[in-house]
mmCIF file of C-alpha atoms in Angstrom:
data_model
loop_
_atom_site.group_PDB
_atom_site.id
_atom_site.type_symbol
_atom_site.label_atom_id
_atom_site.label_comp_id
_atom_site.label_asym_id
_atom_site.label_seq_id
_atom_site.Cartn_x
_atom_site.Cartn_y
_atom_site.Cartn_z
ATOM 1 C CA UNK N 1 206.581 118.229 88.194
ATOM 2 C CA UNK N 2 206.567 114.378 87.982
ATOM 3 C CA UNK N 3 204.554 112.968 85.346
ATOM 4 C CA UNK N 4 203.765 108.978 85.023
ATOM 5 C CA UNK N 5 201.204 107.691 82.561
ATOM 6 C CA UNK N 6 199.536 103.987 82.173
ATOM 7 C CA UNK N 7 196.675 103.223 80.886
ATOM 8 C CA UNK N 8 193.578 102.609 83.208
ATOM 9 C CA UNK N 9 192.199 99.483 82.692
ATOM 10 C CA UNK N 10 193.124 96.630 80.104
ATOM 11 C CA UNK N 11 191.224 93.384 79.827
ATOM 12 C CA UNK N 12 192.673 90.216 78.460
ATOM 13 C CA UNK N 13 192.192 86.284 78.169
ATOM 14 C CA UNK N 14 193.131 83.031 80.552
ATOM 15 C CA UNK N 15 196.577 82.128 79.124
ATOM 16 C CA UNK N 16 197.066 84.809 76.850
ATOM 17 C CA UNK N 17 200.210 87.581 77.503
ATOM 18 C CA UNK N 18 199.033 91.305 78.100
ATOM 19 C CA UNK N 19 201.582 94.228 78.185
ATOM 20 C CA UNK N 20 201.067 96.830 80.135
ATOM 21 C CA UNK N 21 203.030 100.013 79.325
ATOM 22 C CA UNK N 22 204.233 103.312 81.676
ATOM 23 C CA UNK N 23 205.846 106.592 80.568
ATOM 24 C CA UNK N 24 207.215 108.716 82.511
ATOM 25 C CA UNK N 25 208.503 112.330 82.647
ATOM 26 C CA UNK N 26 210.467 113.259 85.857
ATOM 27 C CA UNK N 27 213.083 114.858 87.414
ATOM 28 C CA UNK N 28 215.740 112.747 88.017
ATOM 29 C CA UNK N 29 215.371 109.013 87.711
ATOM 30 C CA UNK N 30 216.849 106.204 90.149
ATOM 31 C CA UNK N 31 215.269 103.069 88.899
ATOM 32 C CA UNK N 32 211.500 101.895 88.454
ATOM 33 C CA UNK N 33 209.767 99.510 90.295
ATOM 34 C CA UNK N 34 206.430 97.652 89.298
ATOM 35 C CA UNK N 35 203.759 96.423 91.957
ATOM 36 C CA UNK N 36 201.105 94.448 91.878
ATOM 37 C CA UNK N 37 197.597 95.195 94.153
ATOM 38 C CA UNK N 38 194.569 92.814 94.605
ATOM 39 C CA UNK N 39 191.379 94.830 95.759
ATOM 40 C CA UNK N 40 191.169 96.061 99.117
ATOM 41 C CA UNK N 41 194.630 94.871 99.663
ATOM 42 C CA UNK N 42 198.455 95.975 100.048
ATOM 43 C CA UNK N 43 200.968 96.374 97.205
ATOM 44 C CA UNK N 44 203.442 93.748 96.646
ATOM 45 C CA UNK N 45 206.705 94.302 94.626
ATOM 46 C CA UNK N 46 207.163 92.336 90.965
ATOM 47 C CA UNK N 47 210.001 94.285 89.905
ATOM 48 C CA UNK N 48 212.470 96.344 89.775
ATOM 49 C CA UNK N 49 214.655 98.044 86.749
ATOM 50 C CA UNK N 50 217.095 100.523 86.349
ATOM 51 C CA UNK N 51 219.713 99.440 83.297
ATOM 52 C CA UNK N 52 217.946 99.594 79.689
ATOM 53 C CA UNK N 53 216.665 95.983 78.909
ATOM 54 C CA UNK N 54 214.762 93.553 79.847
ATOM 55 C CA UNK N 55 214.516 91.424 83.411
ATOM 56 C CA UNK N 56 212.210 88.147 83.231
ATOM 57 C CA UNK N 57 211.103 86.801 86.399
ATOM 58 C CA UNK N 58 208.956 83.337 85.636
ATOM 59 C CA UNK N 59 205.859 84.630 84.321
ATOM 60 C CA UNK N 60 206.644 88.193 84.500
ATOM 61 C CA UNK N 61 209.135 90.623 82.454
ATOM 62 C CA UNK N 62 209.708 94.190 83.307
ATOM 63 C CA UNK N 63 211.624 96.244 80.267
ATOM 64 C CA UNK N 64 213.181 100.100 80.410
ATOM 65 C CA UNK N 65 214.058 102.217 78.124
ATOM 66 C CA UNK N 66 215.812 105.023 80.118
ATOM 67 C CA UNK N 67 216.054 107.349 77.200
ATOM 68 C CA UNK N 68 212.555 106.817 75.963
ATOM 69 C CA UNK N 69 211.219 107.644 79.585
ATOM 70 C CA UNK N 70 209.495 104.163 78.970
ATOM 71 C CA UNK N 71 208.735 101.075 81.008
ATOM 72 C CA UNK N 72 206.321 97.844 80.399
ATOM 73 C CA UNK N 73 205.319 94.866 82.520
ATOM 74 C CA UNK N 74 204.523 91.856 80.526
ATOM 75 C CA UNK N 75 202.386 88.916 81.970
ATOM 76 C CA UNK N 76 202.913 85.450 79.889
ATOM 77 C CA UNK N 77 200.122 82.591 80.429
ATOM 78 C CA UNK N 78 197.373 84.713 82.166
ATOM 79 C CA UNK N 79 195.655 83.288 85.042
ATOM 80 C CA UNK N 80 192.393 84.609 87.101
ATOM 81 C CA UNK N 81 194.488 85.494 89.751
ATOM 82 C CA UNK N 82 196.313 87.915 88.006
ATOM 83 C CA UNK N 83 193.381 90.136 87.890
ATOM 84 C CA UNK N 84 194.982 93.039 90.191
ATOM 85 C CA UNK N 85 196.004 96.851 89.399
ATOM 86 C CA UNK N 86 199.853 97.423 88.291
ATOM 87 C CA UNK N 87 201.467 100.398 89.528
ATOM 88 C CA UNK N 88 204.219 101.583 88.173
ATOM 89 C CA UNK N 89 206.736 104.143 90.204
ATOM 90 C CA UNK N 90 209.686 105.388 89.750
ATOM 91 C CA UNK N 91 212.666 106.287 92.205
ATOM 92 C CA UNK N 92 213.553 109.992 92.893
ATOM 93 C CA UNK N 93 216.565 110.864 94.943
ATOM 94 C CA UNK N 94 215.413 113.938 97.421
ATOM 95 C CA UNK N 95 217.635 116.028 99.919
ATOM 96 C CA UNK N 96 217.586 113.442 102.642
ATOM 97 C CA UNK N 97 216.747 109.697 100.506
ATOM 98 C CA UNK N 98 214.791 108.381 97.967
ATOM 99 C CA UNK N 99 211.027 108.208 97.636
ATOM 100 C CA UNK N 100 208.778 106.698 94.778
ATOM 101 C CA UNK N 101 206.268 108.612 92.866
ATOM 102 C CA UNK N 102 203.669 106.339 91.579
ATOM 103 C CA UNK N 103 201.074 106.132 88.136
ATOM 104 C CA UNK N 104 197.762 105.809 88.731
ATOM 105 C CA UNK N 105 197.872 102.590 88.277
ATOM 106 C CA UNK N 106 196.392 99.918 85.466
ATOM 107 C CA UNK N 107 193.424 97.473 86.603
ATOM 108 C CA UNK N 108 193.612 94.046 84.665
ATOM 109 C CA UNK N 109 191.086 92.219 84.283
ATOM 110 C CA UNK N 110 191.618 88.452 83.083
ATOM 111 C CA UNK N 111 188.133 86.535 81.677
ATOM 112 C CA UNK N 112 187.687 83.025 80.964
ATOM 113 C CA UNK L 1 209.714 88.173 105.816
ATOM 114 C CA UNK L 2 209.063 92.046 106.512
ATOM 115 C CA UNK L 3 206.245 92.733 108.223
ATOM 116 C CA UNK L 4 204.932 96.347 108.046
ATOM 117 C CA UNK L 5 201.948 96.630 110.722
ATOM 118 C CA UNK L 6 199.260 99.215 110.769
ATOM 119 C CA UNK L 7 197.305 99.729 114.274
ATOM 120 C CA UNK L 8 193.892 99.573 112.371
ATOM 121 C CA UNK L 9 192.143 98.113 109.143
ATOM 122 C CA UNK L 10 189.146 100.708 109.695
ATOM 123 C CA UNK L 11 188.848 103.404 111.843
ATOM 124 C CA UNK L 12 185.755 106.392 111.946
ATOM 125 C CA UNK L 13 186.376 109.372 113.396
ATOM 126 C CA UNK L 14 184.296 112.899 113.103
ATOM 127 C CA UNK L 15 185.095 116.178 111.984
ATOM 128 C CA UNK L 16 187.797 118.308 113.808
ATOM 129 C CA UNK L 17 189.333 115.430 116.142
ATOM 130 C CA UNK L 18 192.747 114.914 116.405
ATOM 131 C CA UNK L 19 193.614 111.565 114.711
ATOM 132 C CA UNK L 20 196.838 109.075 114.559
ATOM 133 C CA UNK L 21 197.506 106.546 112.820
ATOM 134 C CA UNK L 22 200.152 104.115 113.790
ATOM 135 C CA UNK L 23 203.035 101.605 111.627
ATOM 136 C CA UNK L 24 205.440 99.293 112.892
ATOM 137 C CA UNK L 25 208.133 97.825 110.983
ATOM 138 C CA UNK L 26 210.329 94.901 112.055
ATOM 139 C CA UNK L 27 213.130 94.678 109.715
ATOM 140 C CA UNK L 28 215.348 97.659 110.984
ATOM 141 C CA UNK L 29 214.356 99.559 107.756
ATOM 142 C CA UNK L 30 215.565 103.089 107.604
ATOM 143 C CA UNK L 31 213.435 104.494 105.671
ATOM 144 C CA UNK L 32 209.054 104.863 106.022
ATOM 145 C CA UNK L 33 206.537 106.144 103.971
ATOM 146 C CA UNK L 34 203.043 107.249 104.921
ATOM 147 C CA UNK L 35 200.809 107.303 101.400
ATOM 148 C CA UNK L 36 197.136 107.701 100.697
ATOM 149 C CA UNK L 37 195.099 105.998 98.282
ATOM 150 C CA UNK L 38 192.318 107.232 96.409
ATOM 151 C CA UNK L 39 190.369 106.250 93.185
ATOM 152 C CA UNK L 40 191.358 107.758 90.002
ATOM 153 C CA UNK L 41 194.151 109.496 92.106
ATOM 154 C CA UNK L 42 196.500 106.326 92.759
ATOM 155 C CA UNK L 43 199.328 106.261 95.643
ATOM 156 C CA UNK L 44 200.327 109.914 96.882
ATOM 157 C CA UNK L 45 203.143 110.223 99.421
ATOM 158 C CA UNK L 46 202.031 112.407 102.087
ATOM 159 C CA UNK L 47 205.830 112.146 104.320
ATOM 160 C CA UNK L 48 208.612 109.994 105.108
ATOM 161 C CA UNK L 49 211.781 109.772 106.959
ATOM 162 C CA UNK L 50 214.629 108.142 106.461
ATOM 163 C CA UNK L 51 216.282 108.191 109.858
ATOM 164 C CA UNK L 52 214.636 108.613 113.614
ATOM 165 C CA UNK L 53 213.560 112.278 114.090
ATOM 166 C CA UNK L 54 214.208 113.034 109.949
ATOM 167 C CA UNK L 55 211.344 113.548 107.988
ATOM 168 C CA UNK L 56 210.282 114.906 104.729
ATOM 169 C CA UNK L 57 207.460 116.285 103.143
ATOM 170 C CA UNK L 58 206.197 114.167 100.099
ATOM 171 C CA UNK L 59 204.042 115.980 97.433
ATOM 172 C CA UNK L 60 200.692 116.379 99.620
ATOM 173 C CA UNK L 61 201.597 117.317 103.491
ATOM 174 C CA UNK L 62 199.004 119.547 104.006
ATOM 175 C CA UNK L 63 196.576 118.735 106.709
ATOM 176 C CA UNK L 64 199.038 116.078 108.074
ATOM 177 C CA UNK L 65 202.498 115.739 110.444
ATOM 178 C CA UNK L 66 204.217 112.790 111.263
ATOM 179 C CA UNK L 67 206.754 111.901 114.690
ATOM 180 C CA UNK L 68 209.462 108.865 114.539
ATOM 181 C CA UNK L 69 210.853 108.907 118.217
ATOM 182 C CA UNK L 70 211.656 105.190 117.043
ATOM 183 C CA UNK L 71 213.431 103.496 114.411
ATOM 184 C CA UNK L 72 210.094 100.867 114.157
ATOM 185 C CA UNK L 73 207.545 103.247 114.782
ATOM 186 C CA UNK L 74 206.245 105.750 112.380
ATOM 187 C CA UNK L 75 203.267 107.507 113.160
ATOM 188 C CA UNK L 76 200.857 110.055 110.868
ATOM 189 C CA UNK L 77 199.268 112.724 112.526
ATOM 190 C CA UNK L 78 196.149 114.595 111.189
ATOM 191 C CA UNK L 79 195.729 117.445 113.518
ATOM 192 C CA UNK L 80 192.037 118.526 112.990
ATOM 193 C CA UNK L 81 190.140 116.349 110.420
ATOM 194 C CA UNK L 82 188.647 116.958 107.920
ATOM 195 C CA UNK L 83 186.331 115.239 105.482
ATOM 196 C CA UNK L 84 188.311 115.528 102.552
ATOM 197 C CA UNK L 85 191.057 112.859 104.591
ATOM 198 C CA UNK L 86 189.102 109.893 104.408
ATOM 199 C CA UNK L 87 191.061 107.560 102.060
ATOM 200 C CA UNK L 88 193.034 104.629 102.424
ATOM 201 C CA UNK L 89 196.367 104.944 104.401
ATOM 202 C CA UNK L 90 199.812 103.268 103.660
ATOM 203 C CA UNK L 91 202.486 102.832 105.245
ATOM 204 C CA UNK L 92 205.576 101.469 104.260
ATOM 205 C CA UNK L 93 209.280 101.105 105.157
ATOM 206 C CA UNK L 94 212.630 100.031 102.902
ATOM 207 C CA UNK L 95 216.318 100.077 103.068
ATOM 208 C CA UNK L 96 218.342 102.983 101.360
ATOM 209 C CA UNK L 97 219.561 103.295 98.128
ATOM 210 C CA UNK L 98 215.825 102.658 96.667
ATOM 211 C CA UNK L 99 215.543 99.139 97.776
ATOM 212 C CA UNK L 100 211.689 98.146 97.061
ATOM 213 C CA UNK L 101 209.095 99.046 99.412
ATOM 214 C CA UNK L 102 207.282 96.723 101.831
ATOM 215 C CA UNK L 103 203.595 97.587 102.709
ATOM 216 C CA UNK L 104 201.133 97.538 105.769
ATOM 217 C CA UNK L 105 197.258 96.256 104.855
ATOM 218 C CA UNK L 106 196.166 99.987 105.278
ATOM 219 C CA UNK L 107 193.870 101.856 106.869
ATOM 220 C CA UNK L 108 190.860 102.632 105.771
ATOM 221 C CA UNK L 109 190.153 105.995 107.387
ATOM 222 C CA UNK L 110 186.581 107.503 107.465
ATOM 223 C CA UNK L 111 185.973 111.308 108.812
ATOM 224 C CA UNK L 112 182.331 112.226 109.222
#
């Protein structure tokens, strides 16, 4: 079976840097992709990894370790509008194409 | 700018009726996704297909089919319903070779 862990919820400070981490035990990995998702609304895409290191994208990073089976988003210079969940999901390759299985997803919440 | 539509934001529906639930995708995407969303339980992939007429079953099918007649059009069936199927529906569509994944606003799907 597929396993992905994150932790649930994580609370952090206006302009302060949070790091959320994922682990993941699968079969078969193709890459990893993090989304973000306000309430009551659709998932967008952040980012996307699938060599070992680290990708920065303005405010956000995204880091793998392929042979740790490990993955973190990291959010520099907080603002209230980056209270949202973070899913994290990772690409299988099935018989026909690939499909994403997802964590459960983290729920920031940023305070003043 | 993809654009992933869903035919409904809400939609109520009773016990035992035959229900569909419709996505549109402009950007000539091979592959869609139909996911629900529940709390504590995070994104589960019910099907997908990556080509008209292909489809797959994702890691919870029961309860549900699917029909793509149409490149654009992927549709989620759920032949009798029941109450454990109200959740929130995605869909979403994406190129091969586990490009990201562009989502509708969902569905939020009540059977009573």
């Amino acid at each position: 079976g597929q396993n992905i862990d994150q932790p649930t919820e994580m609370t952090a400070t206006e302009g302060a840097i949070v790091q959320i981490n994922c682990t993941y035990q699968t079969s078969g990995f193709n890459g990893l992709f993090w989304y973000q998702q306000h309430a009551g609304e659709a998932p967008t895409f952040l980012s996307y990894n699938v060599l070992d290191g680290l990708e920065e994208k303005g405010r956000f990073s995204s880091f793998l370790s392929r042979s740790k089976g490990y993955s973190y988003l990291l959010l520099k210079e907080l603002q209230m509008k980056d209270s949202a969940s973070y899913l994290c999901a990772v690409i299988l390759r099935g018989a026909g194409s690939y499909q994403l299985t997802f964590g459960k997803g983290t729920k920031l919440s940023v305070i003043p | 700018d993809v654009k992933v539509t869903q035919s409904s934001r809400y939609l109520v529906k009773r016990t035992g009726e035959k229900v569909f639930l419709e996505c549109v995708q402009d950007m000539d995407h091979e592959n869609m996704f139909w996911y629900r969303q529940d709390p504590g339980l995070g994104l589960r992939l019910i099907y997908f297909s990556y080509d008209v007429k292909m489809k797959e079953k994702g890691d919870i099918p029961e309860g549900y089919s699917v029909s793509r007649e149409k490149k654009e059009r992927f549709s989620l069936i759920l032949e009798s319903a029941s109450t454990n199927q109200t959740s929130m529906y995605l869909c979403a569509s994406g190129l091969r070779g586990g490009q990201p994944q562009h989502f509708g606003d969902g569905t939020r799907l009540s059977i009573l």
